[in-house]
Structures are given as structure tokens and as C-alpha cells.
Coordinates of C-alpha atoms in Angstrom, one line a residue:
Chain C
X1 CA 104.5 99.1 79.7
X2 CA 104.6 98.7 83.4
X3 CA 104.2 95.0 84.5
X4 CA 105.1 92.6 87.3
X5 CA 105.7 89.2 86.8
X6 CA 107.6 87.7 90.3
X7 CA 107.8 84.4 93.0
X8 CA 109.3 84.2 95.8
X9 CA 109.0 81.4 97.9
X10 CA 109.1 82.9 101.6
X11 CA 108.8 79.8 103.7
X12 CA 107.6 76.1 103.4
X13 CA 103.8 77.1 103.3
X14 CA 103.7 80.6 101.7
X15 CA 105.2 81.6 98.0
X16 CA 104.2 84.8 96.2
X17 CA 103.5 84.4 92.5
X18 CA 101.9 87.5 90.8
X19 CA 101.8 88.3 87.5
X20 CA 99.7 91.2 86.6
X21 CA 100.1 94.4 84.3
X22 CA 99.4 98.0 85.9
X23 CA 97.5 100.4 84.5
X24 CA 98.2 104.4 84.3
X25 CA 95.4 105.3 87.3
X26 CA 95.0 103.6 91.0
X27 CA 95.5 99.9 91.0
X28 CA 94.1 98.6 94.2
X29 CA 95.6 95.5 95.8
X30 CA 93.1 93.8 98.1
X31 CA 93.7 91.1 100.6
X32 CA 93.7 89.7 103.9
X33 CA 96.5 90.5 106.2
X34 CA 99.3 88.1 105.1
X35 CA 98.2 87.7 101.6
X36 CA 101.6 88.8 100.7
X37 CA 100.4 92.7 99.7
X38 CA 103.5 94.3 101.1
X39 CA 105.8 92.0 100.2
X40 CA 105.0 92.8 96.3
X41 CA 105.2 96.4 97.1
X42 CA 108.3 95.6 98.5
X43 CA 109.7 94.0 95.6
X44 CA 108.6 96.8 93.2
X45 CA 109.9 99.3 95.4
X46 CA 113.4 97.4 95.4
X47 CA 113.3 96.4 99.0
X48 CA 112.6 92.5 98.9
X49 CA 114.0 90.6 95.8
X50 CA 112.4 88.5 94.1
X51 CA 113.5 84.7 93.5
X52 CA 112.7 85.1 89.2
X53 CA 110.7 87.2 86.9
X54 CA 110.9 90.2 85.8
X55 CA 109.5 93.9 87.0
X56 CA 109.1 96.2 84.1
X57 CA 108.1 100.4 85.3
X58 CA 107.6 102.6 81.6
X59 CA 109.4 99.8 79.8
X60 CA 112.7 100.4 82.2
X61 CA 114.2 96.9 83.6
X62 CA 113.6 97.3 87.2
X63 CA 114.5 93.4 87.8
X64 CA 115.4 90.6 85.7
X65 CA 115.8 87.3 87.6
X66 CA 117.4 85.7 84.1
X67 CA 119.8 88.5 83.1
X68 CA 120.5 89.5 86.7
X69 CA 119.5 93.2 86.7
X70 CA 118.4 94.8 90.2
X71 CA 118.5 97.8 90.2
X72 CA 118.9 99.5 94.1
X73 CA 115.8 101.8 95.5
X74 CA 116.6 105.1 94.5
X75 CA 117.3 104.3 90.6
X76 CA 113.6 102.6 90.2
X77 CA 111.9 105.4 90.0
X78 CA 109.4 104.6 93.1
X79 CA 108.0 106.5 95.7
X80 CA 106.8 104.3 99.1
X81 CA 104.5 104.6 102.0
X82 CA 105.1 102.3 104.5
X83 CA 101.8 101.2 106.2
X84 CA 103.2 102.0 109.8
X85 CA 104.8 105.6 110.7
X86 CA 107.9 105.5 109.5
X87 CA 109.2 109.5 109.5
X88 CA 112.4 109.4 111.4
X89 CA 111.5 110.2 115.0
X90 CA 114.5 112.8 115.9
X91 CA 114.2 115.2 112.6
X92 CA 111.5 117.5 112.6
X93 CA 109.1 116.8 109.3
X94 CA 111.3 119.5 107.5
X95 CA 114.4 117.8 108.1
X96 CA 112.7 114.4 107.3
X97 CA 111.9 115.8 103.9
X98 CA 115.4 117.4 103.6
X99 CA 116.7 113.6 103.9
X100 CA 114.8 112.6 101.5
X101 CA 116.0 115.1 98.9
X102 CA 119.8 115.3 99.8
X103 CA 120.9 113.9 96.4
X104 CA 119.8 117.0 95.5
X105 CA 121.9 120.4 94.9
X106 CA 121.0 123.0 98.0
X107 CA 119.0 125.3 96.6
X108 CA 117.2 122.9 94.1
X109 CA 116.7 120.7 97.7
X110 CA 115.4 123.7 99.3
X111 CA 112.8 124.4 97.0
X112 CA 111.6 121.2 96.5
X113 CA 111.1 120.5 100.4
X114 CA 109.4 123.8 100.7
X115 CA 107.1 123.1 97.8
X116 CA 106.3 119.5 99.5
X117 CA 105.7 122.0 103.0
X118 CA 103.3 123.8 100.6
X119 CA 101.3 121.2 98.8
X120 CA 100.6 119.0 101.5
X121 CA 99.9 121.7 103.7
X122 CA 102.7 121.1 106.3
X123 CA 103.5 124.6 107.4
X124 CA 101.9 124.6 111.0
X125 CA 104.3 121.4 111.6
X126 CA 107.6 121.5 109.9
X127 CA 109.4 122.1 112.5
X128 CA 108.2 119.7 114.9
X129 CA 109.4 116.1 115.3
X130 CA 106.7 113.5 114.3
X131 CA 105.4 112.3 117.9
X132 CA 104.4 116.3 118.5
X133 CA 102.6 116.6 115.1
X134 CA 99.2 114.8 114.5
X135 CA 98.7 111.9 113.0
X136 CA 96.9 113.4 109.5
X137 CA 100.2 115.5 109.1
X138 CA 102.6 112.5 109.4
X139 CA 100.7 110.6 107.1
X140 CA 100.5 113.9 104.3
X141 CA 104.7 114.5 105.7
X142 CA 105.2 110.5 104.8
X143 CA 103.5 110.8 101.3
X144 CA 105.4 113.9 100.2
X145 CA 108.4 112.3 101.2
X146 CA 107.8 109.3 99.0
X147 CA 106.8 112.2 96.0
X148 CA 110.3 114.3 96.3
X149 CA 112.1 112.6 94.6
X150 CA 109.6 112.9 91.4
X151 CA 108.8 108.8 91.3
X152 CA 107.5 107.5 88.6
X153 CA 105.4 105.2 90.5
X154 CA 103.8 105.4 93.8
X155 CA 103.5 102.6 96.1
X156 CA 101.7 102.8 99.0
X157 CA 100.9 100.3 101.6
X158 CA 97.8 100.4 103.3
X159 CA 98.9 103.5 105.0
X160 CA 95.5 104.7 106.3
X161 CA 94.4 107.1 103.2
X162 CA 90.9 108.1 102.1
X163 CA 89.8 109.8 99.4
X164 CA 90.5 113.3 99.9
X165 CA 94.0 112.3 100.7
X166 CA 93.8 110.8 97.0
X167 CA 92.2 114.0 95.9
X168 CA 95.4 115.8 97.0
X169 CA 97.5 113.7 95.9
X170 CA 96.4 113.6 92.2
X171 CA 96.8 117.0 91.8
X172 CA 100.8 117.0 92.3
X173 CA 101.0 113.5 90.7
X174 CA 99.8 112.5 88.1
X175 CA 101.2 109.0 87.4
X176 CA 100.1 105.2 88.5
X177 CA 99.6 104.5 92.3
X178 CA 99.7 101.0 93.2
X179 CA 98.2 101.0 96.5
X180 CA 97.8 98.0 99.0
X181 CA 94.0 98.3 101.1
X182 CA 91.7 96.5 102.9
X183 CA 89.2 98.9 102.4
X184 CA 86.7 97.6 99.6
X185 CA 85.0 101.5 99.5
X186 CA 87.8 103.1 99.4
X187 CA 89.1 100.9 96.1
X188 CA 85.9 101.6 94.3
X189 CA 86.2 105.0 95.0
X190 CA 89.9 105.5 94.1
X191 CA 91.3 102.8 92.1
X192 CA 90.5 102.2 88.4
X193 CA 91.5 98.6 88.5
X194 CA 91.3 96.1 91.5
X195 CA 93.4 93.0 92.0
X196 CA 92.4 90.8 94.8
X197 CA 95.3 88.7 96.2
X198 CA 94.8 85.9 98.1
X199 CA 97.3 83.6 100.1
X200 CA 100.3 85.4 97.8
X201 CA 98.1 84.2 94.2
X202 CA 96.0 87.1 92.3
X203 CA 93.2 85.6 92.1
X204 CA 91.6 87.9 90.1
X205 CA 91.8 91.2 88.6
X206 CA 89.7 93.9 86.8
X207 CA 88.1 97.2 87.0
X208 CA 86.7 97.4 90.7
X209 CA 82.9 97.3 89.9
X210 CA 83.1 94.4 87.9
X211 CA 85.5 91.8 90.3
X212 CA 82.5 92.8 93.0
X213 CA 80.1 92.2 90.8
X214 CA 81.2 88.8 89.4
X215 CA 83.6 87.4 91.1
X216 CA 85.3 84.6 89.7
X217 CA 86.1 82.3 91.9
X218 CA 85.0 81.5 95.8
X219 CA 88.3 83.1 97.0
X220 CA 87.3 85.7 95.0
X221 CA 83.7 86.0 96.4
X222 CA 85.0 86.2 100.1
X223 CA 87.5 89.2 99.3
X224 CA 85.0 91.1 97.3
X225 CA 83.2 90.9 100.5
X226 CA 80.5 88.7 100.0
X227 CA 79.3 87.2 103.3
X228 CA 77.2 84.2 102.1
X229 CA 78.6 82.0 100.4
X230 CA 77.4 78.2 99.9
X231 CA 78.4 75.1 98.1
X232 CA 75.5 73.6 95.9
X233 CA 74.7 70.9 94.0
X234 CA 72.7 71.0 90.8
X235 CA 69.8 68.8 91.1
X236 CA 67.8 70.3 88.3
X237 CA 69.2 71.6 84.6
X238 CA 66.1 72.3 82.6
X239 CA 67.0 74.4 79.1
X240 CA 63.6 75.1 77.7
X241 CA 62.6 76.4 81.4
X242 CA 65.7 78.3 81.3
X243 CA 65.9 76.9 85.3
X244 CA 68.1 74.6 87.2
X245 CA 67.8 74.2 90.9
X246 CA 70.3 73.9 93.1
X247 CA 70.5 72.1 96.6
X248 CA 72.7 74.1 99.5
X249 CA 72.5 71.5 102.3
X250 CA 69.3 72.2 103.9
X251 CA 67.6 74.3 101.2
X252 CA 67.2 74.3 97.3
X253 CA 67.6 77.6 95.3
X254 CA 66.1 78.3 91.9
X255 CA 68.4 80.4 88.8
X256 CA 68.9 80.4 85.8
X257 CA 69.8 77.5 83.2
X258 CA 73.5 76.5 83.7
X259 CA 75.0 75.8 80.7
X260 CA 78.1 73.8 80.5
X261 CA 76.9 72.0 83.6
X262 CA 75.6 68.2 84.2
X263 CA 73.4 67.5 87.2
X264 CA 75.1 66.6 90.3
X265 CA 78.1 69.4 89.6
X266 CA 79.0 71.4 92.8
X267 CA 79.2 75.1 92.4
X268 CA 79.6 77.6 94.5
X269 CA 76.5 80.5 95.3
X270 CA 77.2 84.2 96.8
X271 CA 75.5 86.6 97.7
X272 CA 75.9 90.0 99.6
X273 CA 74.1 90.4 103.3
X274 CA 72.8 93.2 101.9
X275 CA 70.5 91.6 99.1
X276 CA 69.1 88.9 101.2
X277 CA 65.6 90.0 102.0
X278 CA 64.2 88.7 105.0
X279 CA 60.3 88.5 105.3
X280 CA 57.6 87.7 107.9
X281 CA 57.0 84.0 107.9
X282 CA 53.4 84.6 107.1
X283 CA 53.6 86.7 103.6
X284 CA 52.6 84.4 100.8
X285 CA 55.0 82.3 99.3
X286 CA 57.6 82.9 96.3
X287 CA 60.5 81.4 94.5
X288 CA 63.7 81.2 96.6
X289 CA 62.3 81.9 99.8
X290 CA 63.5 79.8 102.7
X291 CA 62.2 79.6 106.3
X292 CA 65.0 80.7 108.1
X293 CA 66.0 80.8 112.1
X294 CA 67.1 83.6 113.3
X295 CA 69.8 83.4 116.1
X296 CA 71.3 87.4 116.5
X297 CA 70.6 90.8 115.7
X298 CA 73.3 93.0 116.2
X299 CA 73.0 96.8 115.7
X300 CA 75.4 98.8 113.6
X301 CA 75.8 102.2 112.6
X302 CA 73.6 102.5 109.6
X303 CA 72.1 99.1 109.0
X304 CA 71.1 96.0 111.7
X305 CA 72.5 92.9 110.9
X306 CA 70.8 89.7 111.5
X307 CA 72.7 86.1 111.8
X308 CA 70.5 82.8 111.0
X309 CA 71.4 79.3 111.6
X310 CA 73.0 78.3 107.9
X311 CA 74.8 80.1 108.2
X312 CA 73.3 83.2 106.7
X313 CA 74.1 86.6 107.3
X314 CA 71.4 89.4 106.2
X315 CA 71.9 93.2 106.4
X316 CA 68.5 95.8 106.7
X317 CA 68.6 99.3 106.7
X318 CA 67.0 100.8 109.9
X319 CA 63.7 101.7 108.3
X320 CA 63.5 98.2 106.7
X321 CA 64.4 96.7 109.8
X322 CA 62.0 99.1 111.6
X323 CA 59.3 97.9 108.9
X324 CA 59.4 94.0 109.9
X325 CA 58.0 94.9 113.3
X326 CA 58.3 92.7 116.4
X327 CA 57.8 89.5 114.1
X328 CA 61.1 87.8 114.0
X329 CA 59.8 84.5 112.8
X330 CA 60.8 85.1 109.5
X331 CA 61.9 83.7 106.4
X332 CA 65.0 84.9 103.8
X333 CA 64.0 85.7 100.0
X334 CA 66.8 85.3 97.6
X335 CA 66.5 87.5 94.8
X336 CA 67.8 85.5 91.7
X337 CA 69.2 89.1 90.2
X338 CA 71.1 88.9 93.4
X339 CA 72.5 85.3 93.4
X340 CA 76.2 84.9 92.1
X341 CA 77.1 81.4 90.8
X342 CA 80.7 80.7 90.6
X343 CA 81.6 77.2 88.8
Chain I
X1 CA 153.7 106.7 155.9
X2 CA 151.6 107.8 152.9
X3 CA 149.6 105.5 151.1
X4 CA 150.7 104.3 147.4
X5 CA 148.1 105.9 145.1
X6 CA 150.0 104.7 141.8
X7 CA 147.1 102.0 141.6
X8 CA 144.4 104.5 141.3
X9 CA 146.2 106.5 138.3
X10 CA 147.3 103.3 136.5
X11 CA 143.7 101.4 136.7
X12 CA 141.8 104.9 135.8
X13 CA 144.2 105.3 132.8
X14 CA 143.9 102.1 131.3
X15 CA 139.9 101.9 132.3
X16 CA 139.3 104.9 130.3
X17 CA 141.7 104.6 127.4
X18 CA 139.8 100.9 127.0
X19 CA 136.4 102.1 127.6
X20 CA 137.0 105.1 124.6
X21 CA 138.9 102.7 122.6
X22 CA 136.1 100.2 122.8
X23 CA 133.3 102.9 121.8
X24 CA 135.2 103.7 118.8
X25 CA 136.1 100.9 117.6
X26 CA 133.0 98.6 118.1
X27 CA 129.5 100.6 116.8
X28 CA 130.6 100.0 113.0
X29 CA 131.2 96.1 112.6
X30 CA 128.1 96.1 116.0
X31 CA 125.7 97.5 112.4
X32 CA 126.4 95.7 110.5
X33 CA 126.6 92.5 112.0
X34 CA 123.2 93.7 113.0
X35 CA 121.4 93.1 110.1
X36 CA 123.6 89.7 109.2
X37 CA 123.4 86.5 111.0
X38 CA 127.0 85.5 111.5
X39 CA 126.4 83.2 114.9
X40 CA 130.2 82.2 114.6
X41 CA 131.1 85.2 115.2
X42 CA 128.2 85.8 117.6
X43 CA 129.4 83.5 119.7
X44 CA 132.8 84.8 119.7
X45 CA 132.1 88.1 120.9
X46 CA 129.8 86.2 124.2
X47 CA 132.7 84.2 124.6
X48 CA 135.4 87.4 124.8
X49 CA 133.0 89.5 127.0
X50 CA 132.9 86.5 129.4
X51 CA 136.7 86.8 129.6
X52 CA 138.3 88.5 132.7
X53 CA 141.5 89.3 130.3
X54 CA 143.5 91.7 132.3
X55 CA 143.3 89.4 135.6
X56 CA 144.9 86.4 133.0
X57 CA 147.1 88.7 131.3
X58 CA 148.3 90.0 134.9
X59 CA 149.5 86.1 135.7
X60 CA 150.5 85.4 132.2
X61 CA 152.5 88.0 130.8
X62 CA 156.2 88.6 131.5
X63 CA 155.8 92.4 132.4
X64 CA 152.2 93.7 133.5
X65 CA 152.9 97.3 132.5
X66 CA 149.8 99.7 131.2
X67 CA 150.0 98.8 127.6
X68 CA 149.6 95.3 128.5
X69 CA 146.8 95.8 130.5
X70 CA 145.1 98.2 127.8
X71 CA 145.1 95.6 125.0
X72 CA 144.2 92.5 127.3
X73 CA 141.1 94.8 128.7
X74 CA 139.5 95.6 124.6
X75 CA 140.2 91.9 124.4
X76 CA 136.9 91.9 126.5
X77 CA 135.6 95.3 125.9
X78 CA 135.4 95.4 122.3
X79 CA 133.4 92.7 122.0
X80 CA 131.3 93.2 124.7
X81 CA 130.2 96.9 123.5
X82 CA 130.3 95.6 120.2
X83 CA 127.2 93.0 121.4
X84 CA 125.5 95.5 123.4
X85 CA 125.6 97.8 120.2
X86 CA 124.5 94.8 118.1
X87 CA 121.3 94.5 119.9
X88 CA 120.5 98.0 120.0
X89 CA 121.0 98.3 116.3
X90 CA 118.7 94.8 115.9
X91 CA 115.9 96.7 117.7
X92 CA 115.6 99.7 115.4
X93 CA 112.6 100.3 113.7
X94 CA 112.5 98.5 109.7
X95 CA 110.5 101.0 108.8
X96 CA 113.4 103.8 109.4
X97 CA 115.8 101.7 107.4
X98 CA 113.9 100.9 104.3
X99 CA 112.6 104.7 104.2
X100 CA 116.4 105.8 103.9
X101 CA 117.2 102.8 101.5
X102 CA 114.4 104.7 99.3
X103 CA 116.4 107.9 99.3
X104 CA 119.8 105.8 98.5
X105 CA 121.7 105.8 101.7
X106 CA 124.0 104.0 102.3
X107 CA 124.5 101.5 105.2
X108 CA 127.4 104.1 106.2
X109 CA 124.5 106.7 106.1
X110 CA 121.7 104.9 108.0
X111 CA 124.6 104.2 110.6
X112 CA 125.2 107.8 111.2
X113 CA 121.6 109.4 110.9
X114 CA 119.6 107.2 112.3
X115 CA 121.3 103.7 113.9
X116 CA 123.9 106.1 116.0
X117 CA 121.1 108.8 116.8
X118 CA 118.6 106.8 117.5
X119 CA 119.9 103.6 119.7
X120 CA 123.8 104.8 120.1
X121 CA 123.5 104.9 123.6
X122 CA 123.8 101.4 123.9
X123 CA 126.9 101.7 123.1
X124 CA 127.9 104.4 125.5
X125 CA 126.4 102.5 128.2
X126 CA 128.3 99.7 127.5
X127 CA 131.7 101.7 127.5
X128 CA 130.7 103.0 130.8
X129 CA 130.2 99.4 132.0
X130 CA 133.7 98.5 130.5
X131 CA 134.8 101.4 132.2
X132 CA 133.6 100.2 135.4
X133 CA 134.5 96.7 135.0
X134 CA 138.2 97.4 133.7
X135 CA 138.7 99.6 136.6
X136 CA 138.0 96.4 138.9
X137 CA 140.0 94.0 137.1
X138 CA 142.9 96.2 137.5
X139 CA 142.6 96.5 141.0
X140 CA 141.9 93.0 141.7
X141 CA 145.0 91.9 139.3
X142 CA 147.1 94.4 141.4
X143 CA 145.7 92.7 144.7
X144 CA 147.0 89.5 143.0
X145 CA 150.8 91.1 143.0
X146 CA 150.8 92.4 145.7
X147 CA 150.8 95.9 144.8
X148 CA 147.3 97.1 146.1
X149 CA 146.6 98.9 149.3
X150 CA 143.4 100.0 151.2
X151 CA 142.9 103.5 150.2
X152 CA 143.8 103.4 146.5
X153 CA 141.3 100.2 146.4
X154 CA 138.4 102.5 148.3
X155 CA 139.1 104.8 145.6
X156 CA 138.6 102.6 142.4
X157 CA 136.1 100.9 143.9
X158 CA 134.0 104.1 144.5
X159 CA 135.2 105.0 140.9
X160 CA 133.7 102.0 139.4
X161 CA 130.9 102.5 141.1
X162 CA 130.5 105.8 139.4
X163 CA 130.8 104.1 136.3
X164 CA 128.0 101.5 136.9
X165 CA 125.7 104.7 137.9
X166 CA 126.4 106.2 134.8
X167 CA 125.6 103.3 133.0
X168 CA 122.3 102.4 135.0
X169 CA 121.6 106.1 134.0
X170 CA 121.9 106.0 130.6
X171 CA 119.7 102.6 130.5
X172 CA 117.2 104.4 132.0
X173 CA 117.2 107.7 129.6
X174 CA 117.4 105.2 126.6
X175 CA 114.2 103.3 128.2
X176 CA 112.6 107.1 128.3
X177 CA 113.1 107.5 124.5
X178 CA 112.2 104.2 123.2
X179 CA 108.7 105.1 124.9
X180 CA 109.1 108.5 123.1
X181 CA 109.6 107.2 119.9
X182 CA 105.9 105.4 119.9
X183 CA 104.6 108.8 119.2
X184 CA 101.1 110.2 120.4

């Protein structure tokens, strides 16, 4: 098994404390910047060391805070992309590779630097210096570096990849990545398990779909991206109705029965900009729609997004946008499939 | 009457065998105080560099002969280059170090392919400022004796001057390749 159980208290206000099991695909680490992500990575990869616990890579004792094993870099078995550039700026790529793989005897070093040249399609540049190659072919030059070696794990920190670049790299490695992002997309597109990490605390893990789908608690809710999110009180718990209502400071919301709740508990409601569906104040009146005022519309790329006093935060596609006309006295509809309630 | 030139030789002699002395000796302990915090000995090495050595040793010691004058000037230029080095080293890149600590270097071998490479010049600048500055201090302890005359003094002045170019030189060529190293 391959597991990581570690704190480490970095200063008065921040301590990392993760304890989480990886899987054999792409487990994606998501948090905010100074969540702690590359510090974990770090103390996989052998770099940082941890204060106790225990890292575990195919059963193998990579640290042991109790019986004092820690083992150095190169005997863990990792591969590591640092999130900024960090080829060595006065070797070409080749020789960059070559440094990698000088524990190696010289022919056996040889081919496996020009097989790296190969597979990550290096050839135009491997004999120029990082700061005359582009940017795509550092990033390819720094992953094949971290693969030389064979690892058993790959770690890689938030170094810019997308999915072709996983694409490639799945077909000459085949074992777990643990990857740091920000990029929610790119994590449901690569990763087969998503941990979001919060303030150096995982505060929840699972396959990707479901942790956006339900998250489990509010920290949760604002990594998985939600952009509304409101504190309630029930006011309403009617079984038979199979309704309780719910009052969010200046408006009341209608879902389903909570069960294991008592009138007058707070919880917490999300719910993406996407499914808020704002309508013309004038269309006849439904169950959770709220008159709304509308304070910005700013234009993105494929959707428009509008801001209301709440706050609220709604996202339209152009033609839906397009469809609401010049009428911007509007009002917000809630669609209860939509509404996530987190105790 | 022509003029005593013994000076000249004597200050340039010990100037460079300190200045090459210095760059040998001080890069090593300069990495890897680097990445340590030792402010004890931090302070040390300000203190030592602050210390015009050769100009006491001149007064203090029975017989100012070139040895003499040799080991009191490393008693300032060691750890002078050695703090120059030291904050070279400090400024190179994490990144560079932790991607060879991957690989299993060695703090010997991230010295040698990447700390000297990359940010060494620090510490040949610094020799060529000891070089400069020794050559001075000579002179002026030889002025203190006695022993100094006006064209020998033109002469190592002009010399150390030629050191200090060097030096303002290779600040300026280390100033081009830290901008290099950003990349495109």
C-alpha cells in the first residue's frame, strides 16, 4: 500500500496534518496557494521532513518518525516536478538529463537520456540551454528528468500540465502520479481521486466527480469551486411534506426534509454560478425564486457573469444571456436539484 | 639616483599569493555555511574582513618580512571572500538544489556543478578586491616604515586600481547572467 500519514508544524499559525491513502491512477491535490500542497510533496519526495508519521510508497518505509527511518531522495523511489523551472540554466537539456542519470553506467546512461530525448520529443532542443528552448520543452525536458530514474511515484507540483501532457506521460509511466493543481478541470479530467486541502488539513477526499458534487463541508464547498455559498437557518422541518425551509438572511429557500436536524440549526447552502437561473421579474412566480438586484455584468469568454447584492454570483451562457433581453430587473430561481446543503 | 622598486615586487607578491590563497581556500566552508545559520561565526568573518591586518601586523610583529605579511593579509581575506561567496551561494535558485538532491548529489556535487558554475564569480570578484586592497595595505604599512618612495607607490596604486576594475568588471558580467538565468 502507498499511504501518507505526516505533521509538521511550520510556524505558530500553520501545521500540516495529512493523512490520506493514494491510489494506483492520478491523485489530485487541490488548494489555495499556501494550503501546504508543496510542502507534502516535499515530504514524500524526501525533501522537507516531517515532524512524525509515517510515509509508506508499495509497502517500502520511506519515513518513520517513531523508528527513525528517512530515507535520502534518490533511494524513495520518486520522481519530482518542481512548480517553477528548475532545469539547470548552464547545461543544455541533454546534459540536464545526463545529470540526472549519472548514477548510471555510460552506456546504460546514454540510452536512457536518448530514449527520454525520444519520448518526450526533445530532439529539436537538446542541445540548447533552457532559456533558448521554449517553455513546452522545458516543462516535457523537467518531467523526463524526474522519469529517468524509473520512480515509482511521480510527484509533480502544479507545474503547468494539461491533459495531453498527461496523455504522454501515461504512455511511458504507468504508475501513481500525485500531482498538486489548482485547476479544478484539469483534476476531473486527469485524476481518478481528488483531495482538497485546505489551510494544511484534507478536508476531504474522493473520486473527483463526487467531492464537486457533494462536498462535505463549507471549506470543502469553496475549493470545489462553488461560488455561493450562504449560512441558513432552518425555520421550517416538515416530514410528511418532505420540506423544510430555510432562511439565508434576507431570503428563505425551500428543499427537501432534513433529517437529523431541529428547527433553528444553521447549515450551510451552495450552489454553483452556473445553476442559478436568473429570470425577468415579471414571469410568474415559483418556489425558490428570489427578487434579486443586480449590481455587474462582466463579460467572459464563453459565459457573462452577473453579480447581485447578496451576494450572489450567477453565470449564463451567451445565448441565455442573449435570451433575457434588455430587462435586467430580474429575479434568481434556485433549482432545488441544484442546492447543496452541508450540515 | 634610481628609485627603490623592492616595494612594488614585495606588495604584488604577497597581494596575489593572498588573493589565490583566499579563493581557494574560502568557496567550500562559504557553501556550506550557506545553507546553515551559524550567526557566530557570521559575525566573525564581518568582523575579520573589517580588519586592516597587515597595517597591525606591520607595527606589531618583530620582523615584517613577506610571510608575515601573507598570513596577516588571509587573516582578512579569507573571510572576507568567504562572506562574499556566502551570499552568492544564499542567492542560488532552491529549485537547482532540490532537483540535484533528487538525483543524490551530494553537497560536494551541487558545490561543483551548480553553486561554483553558476554564482562562483562572487568569489573571484572578491579575490580581485583582496587583491586590490592587500596591495594598498602593503604600501601604506611600508609608508609607515619608512621604506616607501613616490614611484613604487604610483605603481601599486595604479595596480590596485587594476584590481578594483577587474572586480567592478566581474560584478557587472555576474549582474548580466543573473538576468540570463530568468530565461525567455
Amino acid at each position: 500500500m502507498t499511504g501518507i500519514r505526516v505533521k509538521k508544524r511550520v510556524s505558530a499559525e500553520f501545521a500540516l496534518e495529512a493523512d490520506f491513502s493514494l491510489g494506483p491512477g492520478i491523485t489530485a491535490l487541490i488548494g489555495p496557494p499556501g494550503a501546504g500542497k508543496t510542502l507534502l510533496l516535499e515530504m514524500v519526495a524526501g525533501l522537507a521532513t516531517p515532524d512524525e508519521g509515517r510515509i509508506l510508497l508499495d509497502d517500502a518505509i520511506l519515513f518513520d518518525g517513531q523508528a527513525r527511518v528517512n530515507l535520502p531522495p534518490v533511494h524513495r523511489g520518486c520522481g519530482y516536478v518542481s512548480q517553477a523551472d528548475s532545469l539547470f540554466p548552464h547545461r543544455t537539456l541533454w546534459q540536464n538529463l545526463e545529470f540526472a542519470a549519472r548514477r548510471f553506467p555510460r552506456l546504460e546512461r546514454h540510452r536512457r537520456v536518448a530514449e527520454a530525448i525520444e519520448h518526450f520529443t526533445l530532439g529539436g532542443s537538446a542541445a540548447l540551454r533552457p532559456a533558448d528552448s521554449g517553455a513546452a520543452e522545458r516543462l516535457r525536458c523537467s518531467i523526463a528528468r524526474a522519469l529517468i530514474g524509473e520512480p515509482v511515484l511521480l510527484l509533480a507540483d502544479d507545474a503547468g500540465f494539461d491533459g495531453a501532457l498527461f496523455g504522454l506521460i501515461r504512455t511511458h509511466f504507468q504508475g501513481p502520479i500525485l500531482m498538486a493543481a489548482r485547476d479544478l478541470d484539469l483534476a476531473c479530467t486527469a485524476a481518478s481521486e481528488m483531495a482538497l486541502l485546505d489551510h494544511g488539513r484534507v478536508v476531504q477526499r474522493g473520486a473527483p466527480r463526487t467531492v464537486l458534487d457533494q462536498p462535505a463541508t463549507a471549506e470543502a464547498a469553496r475549493l470545489a469551486g462553488y461560488e455561493n455559498l450562504w449560512q441558513g437557518t432552518i425555520s421550517t422541518l416538515d416530514r410528511a411534506a418532505n420540506l423544510s425551509r430555510l432562511e439565508c438572511g434576507g431570503f428563505a429557500l425551500s428543499v427537501p426534509y432534513l433529517p437529523g436536524h431541529l428547527r433553528g440549526d444553521r447549515v450551510w447552502v451552495a450552489i454553483r454560478a452556473a445553476a442559478v437561473r436568473p429570470r425577468r421579474a415579471d414571469s410568474p412566480p415559483a418556489p425558490n425564486v428570489i427578487p434579486a438586484e443586480l449590481l455587474r455584468i462582466a463579460a467572459r469568454a464563453q459565459s457573462v457573469r452577473l453579480e447581485f447584492a447578496g451576494p450572489i454570483v450567477a453565470e449564463l451562457s451567451l445565448s441565455q444571456f442573449a435570451a433575457l433581453g434588455d430587462n435586467k430587473s430580474l429575479s434568481l430561481e434556485f433549482p432545488g436539484e441544484s442546492l447543496r446543503l452541508i450540515p | 639616483m634610481t628609485a627603490d622598486w623592492s616595494p612594488l615586487w614585495l606588495s604584488l607578491r604577497v597581494a596575489l599569493l593572498v588573493s589565490v590563497l583566499a579563493l581557494l581556500v574560502a568557496p567550500w566552508p562559504a557553501w556550506l555555511l550557506a545553507r546553515r545559520n551559524w550567526p557566530v561565526i557570521t559575525l566573525l568573518a564581518r568582523f575579520l574582513a573589517s580588519v586592516p591586518a597587515v597595517i597591525v601586523a606591520s607595527l606589531a610583529a618583530p620582523a615584517f618580512t613577506w610571510p608575515v605579511a601573507v598570513a596577516a593579509g588571509l587573516v582578512r581575506a579569507v573571510p572576507y571572500t568567504l562572506a562574499a561567496s556566502r551570499n552568492a551561494f544564499q542567492s542560488l535558485n532552491p529549485g537547482y538544489v532540490k532537483a540535484a538532491r533528487m538525483t543524490g548529489a551530494s553537497d560536494l556535487t551541487i558545490f561543483w556543478t551548480l553553486a561554483l558554475p553558476l554564482d562562483g564569480r562572487a568569489a573571484l570578484r572578491a579575490a580581485a578586491e583582496v587583491f586590490a586592497e592587500t596591495m594598498l595595505e602593503v604600501a601604506v604599512a611600508l609608508w609607515i616604515v619608512g621604506r616607501l618612495s613616490v614611484p613604487p607607490a604610483g605603481a601599486i596604486l595604479l595596480t590596485a586600481l587594476a584590481g578594483q576594475a577587474l572586480a567592478l568588471w566581474l560584478r557587472r558580467e555576474a549582474g548580466a547572467i543573473a538576468e540570463g538565468q530568468g530565461g525567455r
